[in-house]
């Protein structure tokens, strides 16, 4: 595996499966009260330039359970917010800590941070990617379906960080991936180039994408940083809702995943959300286990 986890494109299919296997083991250990303090005495710096509930709590709790410590640095309150270059922050944190998790806007910031850090950097969400979430999604799907290869993963909505990461992650583990997005909201060109020639479909027809799907995934129509476009986006995405009618064309027993937070009545109906709440909150729990696996593998607990 690479030094860092910056995007799903950085991982091979085998890397992903290795992370998921360790995540399953760590989940078992935690649920059975078995010790797993693989990162005793180690520290993770967590830089947040956007809001978070799950990412913050799962990384901080995960480090504690692994015997280490996590510290929260808000963009605003640290010197980053006063313009200290990311290159300098990288070299300073590398002398105190054993890993850095960052949630920010541009993927370039995360890439620069990693380039100047001698310690592993983990992307906790950028506008381009959300790899930790997709590892948790794949873990949850594999738990319920017993395998990933050959399953059809369908994403409905904005071609955003989640769509970009699901396309790459799904294809790398042998899934068929179908995405329905309106014109003007397509996934990133780098991701579409990766998907070319693989079992991948991009359409503007949600029913075509959802047909015979084993798992349907959606996300908010306006991501963090796009709040001012909310109305315009609500119009563009009308018709891209995950509802009973859409599920009726999917495979019987189709799973529904949502990274959360969810907007009921927008990208998903309250009925579908509640009918699949167990799967969705298992997915949220699995952020903890998947990220613990990433930290153990990158920060030196297990080879
Ligand atoms: N899904 C997710 O990343 O949640 P948070 O924004 O609460 O961290
Ligand atoms: N696409 C969403 C995901 C939130 C976890 C966002 O970037 O805000």
Tab-separated table of C-alpha atoms and ligand atoms in Angstrom:
chain	number	residue	atom	x	y	z
A	1	UNK	CA	0.000	0.000	0.000
A	2	UNK	CA	1.028	3.639	-0.521
A	3	UNK	CA	2.175	5.793	2.425
A	4	UNK	CA	-1.143	7.714	2.301
A	5	UNK	CA	-4.839	7.167	1.570
A	6	UNK	CA	-5.807	10.183	-0.527
A	7	UNK	CA	-8.341	8.663	-2.960
A	8	UNK	CA	-9.642	5.261	-4.050
A	9	UNK	CA	-7.473	5.503	-7.177
A	10	UNK	CA	-4.440	5.068	-4.831
A	11	UNK	CA	-5.578	1.571	-3.775
A	12	UNK	CA	-5.455	-1.712	-5.676
A	13	UNK	CA	-8.353	-4.156	-5.438
A	14	UNK	CA	-6.159	-6.306	-3.170
A	15	UNK	CA	-5.402	-3.312	-0.917
A	16	UNK	CA	-9.143	-2.704	-0.530
A	17	UNK	CA	-9.837	-6.340	0.369
A	18	UNK	CA	-6.918	-6.345	2.840
A	19	UNK	CA	-8.404	-3.259	4.566
A	20	UNK	CA	-11.876	-4.861	4.652
A	21	UNK	CA	-10.517	-8.146	6.087
A	22	UNK	CA	-8.713	-6.297	8.876
A	23	UNK	CA	-11.789	-4.100	9.449
A	24	UNK	CA	-13.924	-7.240	9.916
A	25	UNK	CA	-11.367	-8.588	12.398
A	26	UNK	CA	-11.233	-5.310	14.342
A	27	UNK	CA	-15.046	-5.170	14.451
A	28	UNK	CA	-15.107	-8.695	15.844
A	29	UNK	CA	-12.451	-7.804	18.440
A	30	UNK	CA	-14.294	-4.678	19.520
A	31	UNK	CA	-17.678	-6.409	19.751
A	32	UNK	CA	-16.139	-9.236	21.817
A	33	UNK	CA	-14.088	-7.022	24.144
A	34	UNK	CA	-10.796	-8.389	22.772
A	35	UNK	CA	-7.746	-6.109	23.096
A	36	UNK	CA	-6.495	-4.553	19.849
A	37	UNK	CA	-4.213	-1.736	20.940
A	38	UNK	CA	-2.084	-1.767	17.791
A	39	UNK	CA	-1.326	1.976	17.917
A	40	UNK	CA	-0.301	2.345	21.571
A	41	UNK	CA	1.411	5.681	22.183
A	42	UNK	CA	0.680	6.995	18.677
A	43	UNK	CA	-1.050	10.265	17.817
A	44	UNK	CA	-3.310	11.253	14.926
A	45	UNK	CA	-3.766	14.937	14.065
A	46	UNK	CA	-7.232	15.601	12.617
A	47	UNK	CA	-7.589	18.779	10.538
A	48	UNK	CA	-11.176	19.849	9.836
A	49	UNK	CA	-11.981	22.697	7.442
A	50	UNK	CA	-15.585	21.476	7.053
A	51	UNK	CA	-18.221	20.227	9.500
A	52	UNK	CA	-18.379	16.599	10.618
A	53	UNK	CA	-20.117	14.271	13.033
A	54	UNK	CA	-19.237	10.725	11.896
A	55	UNK	CA	-15.707	11.331	10.643
A	56	UNK	CA	-14.595	13.185	13.736
A	57	UNK	CA	-16.156	10.827	16.250
A	58	UNK	CA	-15.123	7.627	14.454
A	59	UNK	CA	-11.493	8.669	13.980
A	60	UNK	CA	-11.138	9.998	17.528
A	61	UNK	CA	-12.835	6.983	19.110
A	62	UNK	CA	-10.946	4.628	16.806
A	63	UNK	CA	-7.567	6.003	17.868
A	64	UNK	CA	-8.573	5.673	21.535
A	65	UNK	CA	-9.646	2.044	21.040
A	66	UNK	CA	-6.325	1.323	19.304
A	67	UNK	CA	-4.445	2.650	22.346
A	68	UNK	CA	-3.496	5.943	20.728
A	69	UNK	CA	-4.638	9.529	20.864
A	70	UNK	CA	-6.322	11.869	18.383
A	71	UNK	CA	-6.268	15.637	18.431
A	72	UNK	CA	-8.736	17.942	16.740
A	73	UNK	CA	-7.441	20.943	14.788
A	74	UNK	CA	-10.078	23.196	13.326
A	75	UNK	CA	-8.970	25.072	10.237
A	76	UNK	CA	-10.241	28.327	11.747
A	77	UNK	CA	-8.565	28.043	15.133
A	78	UNK	CA	-5.192	26.714	13.976
A	79	UNK	CA	-2.644	28.789	12.067
A	80	UNK	CA	-3.935	27.170	8.848
A	81	UNK	CA	-6.859	29.595	9.078
A	82	UNK	CA	-4.398	32.510	9.241
A	83	UNK	CA	-2.644	31.400	6.064
A	84	UNK	CA	0.249	29.220	7.274
A	85	UNK	CA	1.245	27.198	4.194
A	86	UNK	CA	0.081	23.590	4.124
A	87	UNK	CA	3.684	22.595	3.272
A	88	UNK	CA	4.840	23.987	6.646
A	89	UNK	CA	1.933	22.498	8.599
A	90	UNK	CA	2.871	19.128	7.053
A	91	UNK	CA	6.485	19.328	8.206
A	92	UNK	CA	5.567	20.508	11.720
A	93	UNK	CA	2.896	17.848	12.332
A	94	UNK	CA	5.299	15.186	11.002
A	95	UNK	CA	7.603	15.959	13.936
A	96	UNK	CA	4.898	15.543	16.607
A	97	UNK	CA	2.420	13.006	15.304
A	98	UNK	CA	2.255	9.583	13.619
A	99	UNK	CA	-0.544	10.311	11.137
A	100	UNK	CA	-2.756	13.119	9.820
A	101	UNK	CA	-6.422	12.970	8.852
A	102	UNK	CA	-7.670	15.961	6.874
A	103	UNK	CA	-11.129	17.092	5.725
A	104	UNK	CA	-10.983	20.050	3.381
A	105	UNK	CA	-12.118	21.429	0.025
A	106	UNK	CA	-9.499	20.935	-2.707
A	107	UNK	CA	-7.909	17.564	-3.401
A	108	UNK	CA	-4.718	19.505	-4.235
A	109	UNK	CA	-4.431	20.589	-0.567
A	110	UNK	CA	-4.493	16.969	0.579
A	111	UNK	CA	-1.979	15.931	-2.083
A	112	UNK	CA	0.363	18.768	-1.030
A	113	UNK	CA	-0.018	17.878	2.638
A	114	UNK	CA	0.936	14.279	1.849
A	115	UNK	CA	3.882	15.305	-0.324
A	116	UNK	CA	5.431	17.371	2.482
A	117	UNK	CA	4.555	14.977	5.353
A	118	UNK	CA	6.843	12.143	6.367
A	119	UNK	CA	3.862	10.496	8.132
A	120	UNK	CA	0.726	8.962	6.538
A	121	UNK	CA	-2.054	11.314	5.442
A	122	UNK	CA	-5.673	10.095	5.276
A	123	UNK	CA	-8.341	11.941	3.298
A	124	UNK	CA	-11.398	12.432	5.521
A	125	UNK	CA	-13.323	14.037	2.586
A	126	UNK	CA	-12.509	16.541	-0.113
A	127	UNK	CA	-14.687	17.905	-2.899
A	128	UNK	CA	-13.197	15.137	-5.080
A	129	UNK	CA	-13.118	12.069	-2.854
A	130	UNK	CA	-14.406	10.369	0.289
A	131	UNK	CA	-12.388	7.126	0.412
A	132	UNK	CA	-13.001	6.294	4.091
A	133	UNK	CA	-16.752	6.382	3.526
A	134	UNK	CA	-16.529	4.114	0.499
A	135	UNK	CA	-14.409	1.580	2.391
A	136	UNK	CA	-17.173	1.493	5.039
A	137	UNK	CA	-19.811	1.110	2.313
A	138	UNK	CA	-17.974	-1.805	0.691
A	139	UNK	CA	-17.480	-3.421	4.100
A	140	UNK	CA	-21.221	-3.139	4.811
A	141	UNK	CA	-22.235	-4.537	1.423
A	142	UNK	CA	-19.817	-7.473	1.773
A	143	UNK	CA	-21.111	-8.191	5.295
A	144	UNK	CA	-24.681	-8.431	4.077
A	145	UNK	CA	-24.139	-9.998	0.628
A	146	UNK	CA	-21.126	-12.191	1.577
A	147	UNK	CA	-19.158	-11.034	-1.494
A	148	UNK	CA	-18.654	-7.989	-3.740
A	149	UNK	CA	-17.519	-9.239	-7.133
A	150	UNK	CA	-20.276	-9.444	-9.720
A	151	UNK	CA	-22.777	-7.377	-7.699
A	152	UNK	CA	-24.371	-4.338	-9.323
A	153	UNK	CA	-23.789	-1.056	-7.458
A	154	UNK	CA	-26.009	1.852	-8.475
A	155	UNK	CA	-25.441	5.485	-7.492
A	156	UNK	CA	-28.218	8.044	-8.018
A	157	UNK	CA	-27.673	11.809	-7.831
A	158	UNK	CA	-24.767	14.236	-7.908
A	159	UNK	CA	-21.479	13.174	-9.514
A	160	UNK	CA	-19.719	14.291	-6.345
A	161	UNK	CA	-17.015	13.009	-3.957
A	162	UNK	CA	-19.156	9.968	-3.106
A	163	UNK	CA	-19.921	9.132	-6.736
A	164	UNK	CA	-16.247	9.509	-7.703
A	165	UNK	CA	-15.081	7.224	-4.895
A	166	UNK	CA	-17.837	4.621	-5.325
A	167	UNK	CA	-17.173	4.263	-9.045
A	168	UNK	CA	-13.468	3.607	-8.503
A	169	UNK	CA	-13.903	1.469	-5.381
A	170	UNK	CA	-16.730	-0.609	-6.845
A	171	UNK	CA	-14.905	-1.297	-10.103
A	172	UNK	CA	-11.654	-2.173	-8.304
A	173	UNK	CA	-13.364	-4.929	-6.306
A	174	UNK	CA	-15.088	-6.396	-9.378
A	175	UNK	CA	-18.540	-4.841	-9.096
A	176	UNK	CA	-20.647	-3.574	-11.974
A	177	UNK	CA	-21.267	0.144	-11.437
A	178	UNK	CA	-24.141	2.207	-12.862
A	179	UNK	CA	-24.531	5.916	-12.133
A	180	UNK	CA	-27.489	8.191	-12.915
A	181	UNK	CA	-26.703	11.921	-12.882
A	182	UNK	CA	-28.331	14.866	-14.652
A	183	UNK	CA	-26.390	16.636	-17.398
A	184	UNK	CA	-23.929	19.125	-15.884
A	185	UNK	CA	-23.439	17.088	-12.691
A	186	UNK	CA	-21.326	14.222	-13.983
A	187	UNK	CA	-18.499	12.556	-12.016
A	188	UNK	CA	-14.932	13.840	-12.383
A	189	UNK	CA	-13.288	13.285	-15.807
A	190	UNK	CA	-10.329	11.467	-14.168
A	191	UNK	CA	-12.796	8.967	-12.686
A	192	UNK	CA	-14.677	8.572	-15.977
A	193	UNK	CA	-11.352	7.909	-17.721
A	194	UNK	CA	-10.575	5.196	-15.145
A	195	UNK	CA	-14.040	3.645	-15.668
A	196	UNK	CA	-13.756	3.510	-19.441
A	197	UNK	CA	-13.736	-0.047	-20.772
A	198	UNK	CA	-14.844	-1.442	-17.379
A	199	UNK	CA	-18.380	-2.641	-16.452
A	200	UNK	CA	-19.590	0.934	-15.976
A	201	UNK	CA	-22.655	2.852	-17.158
A	202	UNK	CA	-23.343	6.584	-16.887
A	203	UNK	CA	-26.911	7.588	-17.732
A	204	UNK	CA	-29.404	10.368	-17.031
A	205	UNK	CA	-32.121	7.734	-16.423
A	206	UNK	CA	-32.327	6.627	-12.751
A	207	UNK	CA	-34.409	3.544	-13.635
A	208	UNK	CA	-31.846	2.342	-16.157
A	209	UNK	CA	-29.120	2.639	-13.504
A	210	UNK	CA	-31.247	0.982	-10.796
A	211	UNK	CA	-32.392	-1.953	-12.957
A	212	UNK	CA	-31.403	-5.242	-11.235
A	213	UNK	CA	-29.166	-3.357	-8.786
A	214	UNK	CA	-27.976	-5.198	-5.659
A	215	UNK	CA	-27.269	-1.961	-3.836
A	216	UNK	CA	-28.536	1.577	-4.456
A	217	UNK	CA	-26.566	4.460	-2.980
A	218	UNK	CA	-27.379	8.150	-2.887
A	219	UNK	CA	-26.047	11.324	-1.276
A	220	UNK	CA	-27.120	14.931	-0.751
A	221	UNK	CA	-27.785	17.115	-3.778
A	222	UNK	CA	-25.819	20.057	-2.334
A	223	UNK	CA	-22.544	19.102	-0.681
A	224	UNK	CA	-20.647	21.126	1.907
A	225	UNK	CA	-19.506	24.335	0.265
A	226	UNK	CA	-22.433	24.323	-2.219
A	227	UNK	CA	-25.082	25.672	0.156
A	228	UNK	CA	-25.772	28.697	-2.068
A	229	UNK	CA	-26.637	26.422	-5.015
A	230	UNK	CA	-29.220	24.508	-3.015
A	231	UNK	CA	-32.290	25.757	-4.884
A	232	UNK	CA	-30.744	25.404	-8.327
A	233	UNK	CA	-29.622	21.880	-7.452
A	234	UNK	CA	-33.038	20.907	-6.056
A	235	UNK	CA	-34.452	21.687	-9.507
A	236	UNK	CA	-31.689	19.872	-11.392
A	237	UNK	CA	-32.041	16.727	-9.245
A	238	UNK	CA	-35.863	16.499	-9.150
A	239	UNK	CA	-36.509	12.998	-10.524
A	240	UNK	CA	-33.266	11.637	-8.986
A	241	UNK	CA	-34.861	10.522	-5.729
A	242	UNK	CA	-34.398	7.068	-4.216
A	243	UNK	CA	-38.005	6.008	-3.577
A	244	UNK	CA	-40.194	2.874	-3.663
A	245	UNK	CA	-40.823	3.230	-7.378
A	246	UNK	CA	-37.104	3.239	-8.145
A	247	UNK	CA	-36.488	0.285	-5.823
A	248	UNK	CA	-39.187	-1.691	-7.635
A	249	UNK	CA	-36.867	-2.140	-10.661
A	250	UNK	CA	-33.899	-3.233	-8.521
A	251	UNK	CA	-33.032	-6.794	-7.561
A	252	UNK	CA	-35.327	-8.146	-4.809
A	253	UNK	CA	-33.446	-7.707	-1.522
A	254	UNK	CA	-31.570	-4.684	-2.886
A	255	UNK	CA	-29.656	-2.817	-0.161
A	256	UNK	CA	-29.774	0.969	0.278
A	257	UNK	CA	-26.784	2.924	1.533
A	258	UNK	CA	-26.418	6.623	2.404
A	259	UNK	CA	-23.251	8.175	3.824
A	260	UNK	CA	-25.346	10.625	5.908
A	261	UNK	CA	-26.408	13.248	6.727
A	262	UNK	CA	-29.598	12.535	4.732
A	263	UNK	CA	-32.270	14.936	3.538
A	264	UNK	CA	-35.553	13.030	3.653
A	265	UNK	CA	-37.924	14.105	0.897
A	266	UNK	CA	-34.987	15.199	-1.306
A	267	UNK	CA	-32.504	12.512	-2.415
A	268	UNK	CA	-34.351	9.762	-0.449
A	269	UNK	CA	-37.889	9.337	0.849
A	270	UNK	CA	-38.460	8.930	4.584
A	271	UNK	CA	-40.104	5.538	3.882
A	272	UNK	CA	-37.119	4.107	2.018
A	273	UNK	CA	-34.713	5.560	4.571
A	274	UNK	CA	-36.548	3.965	7.506
A	275	UNK	CA	-37.049	0.642	5.710
A	276	UNK	CA	-33.252	0.460	5.213
A	277	UNK	CA	-32.217	2.197	8.436
A	278	UNK	CA	-30.433	-0.890	9.805
A	279	UNK	CA	-28.208	-1.068	6.712
A	280	UNK	CA	-27.576	2.677	6.761
A	281	UNK	CA	-26.600	2.817	10.435
A	282	UNK	CA	-24.455	-0.335	10.071
A	283	UNK	CA	-22.688	1.600	7.303
A	284	UNK	CA	-22.187	4.510	9.726
A	285	UNK	CA	-20.795	2.130	12.378
A	286	UNK	CA	-18.462	0.584	9.837
A	287	UNK	CA	-16.715	3.940	9.367
A	288	UNK	CA	-15.129	3.204	12.753
A	289	UNK	CA	-13.890	-0.272	11.857
A	290	UNK	CA	-12.761	0.538	8.308
A	291	UNK	CA	-10.810	3.593	9.456
A	292	UNK	CA	-9.207	1.687	12.323
A	293	UNK	CA	-7.998	-0.818	9.717
A	294	UNK	CA	-6.607	1.977	7.527
A	295	UNK	CA	-4.816	3.552	10.489
A	296	UNK	CA	-3.337	0.246	11.665
A	297	UNK	CA	-2.066	-0.568	8.166
A	298	UNK	CA	-0.691	2.914	7.448
A	299	UNK	CA	0.530	3.929	10.903
A	300	UNK	CA	2.547	0.855	11.580
A	301	UNK	CA	0.429	-1.536	13.626
A	302	UNK	CA	0.311	-4.489	11.222
A	303	UNK	CA	2.102	-5.178	7.920
B	1	LIG	N1	-20.562	10.607	6.192
B	1	LIG	C1	-19.767	11.507	6.768
B	1	LIG	O1	-18.613	11.705	6.364
B	1	LIG	O2	-20.313	12.127	7.842
B	1	LIG	P1	-19.766	13.410	8.590
B	1	LIG	O3	-19.846	14.568	7.631
B	1	LIG	O4	-20.670	13.583	9.775
B	1	LIG	O5	-18.340	13.178	9.002
B	2	LIG	N1	-21.169	14.834	-0.579
B	2	LIG	C1	-21.298	15.201	0.809
B	2	LIG	C2	-20.853	14.081	1.689
B	2	LIG	C3	-21.003	14.349	3.164
B	2	LIG	C4	-20.469	13.238	4.011
B	2	LIG	C5	-20.489	16.448	1.078
B	2	LIG	O1	-19.368	16.561	0.541
B	2	LIG	O2	-20.954	17.323	1.793
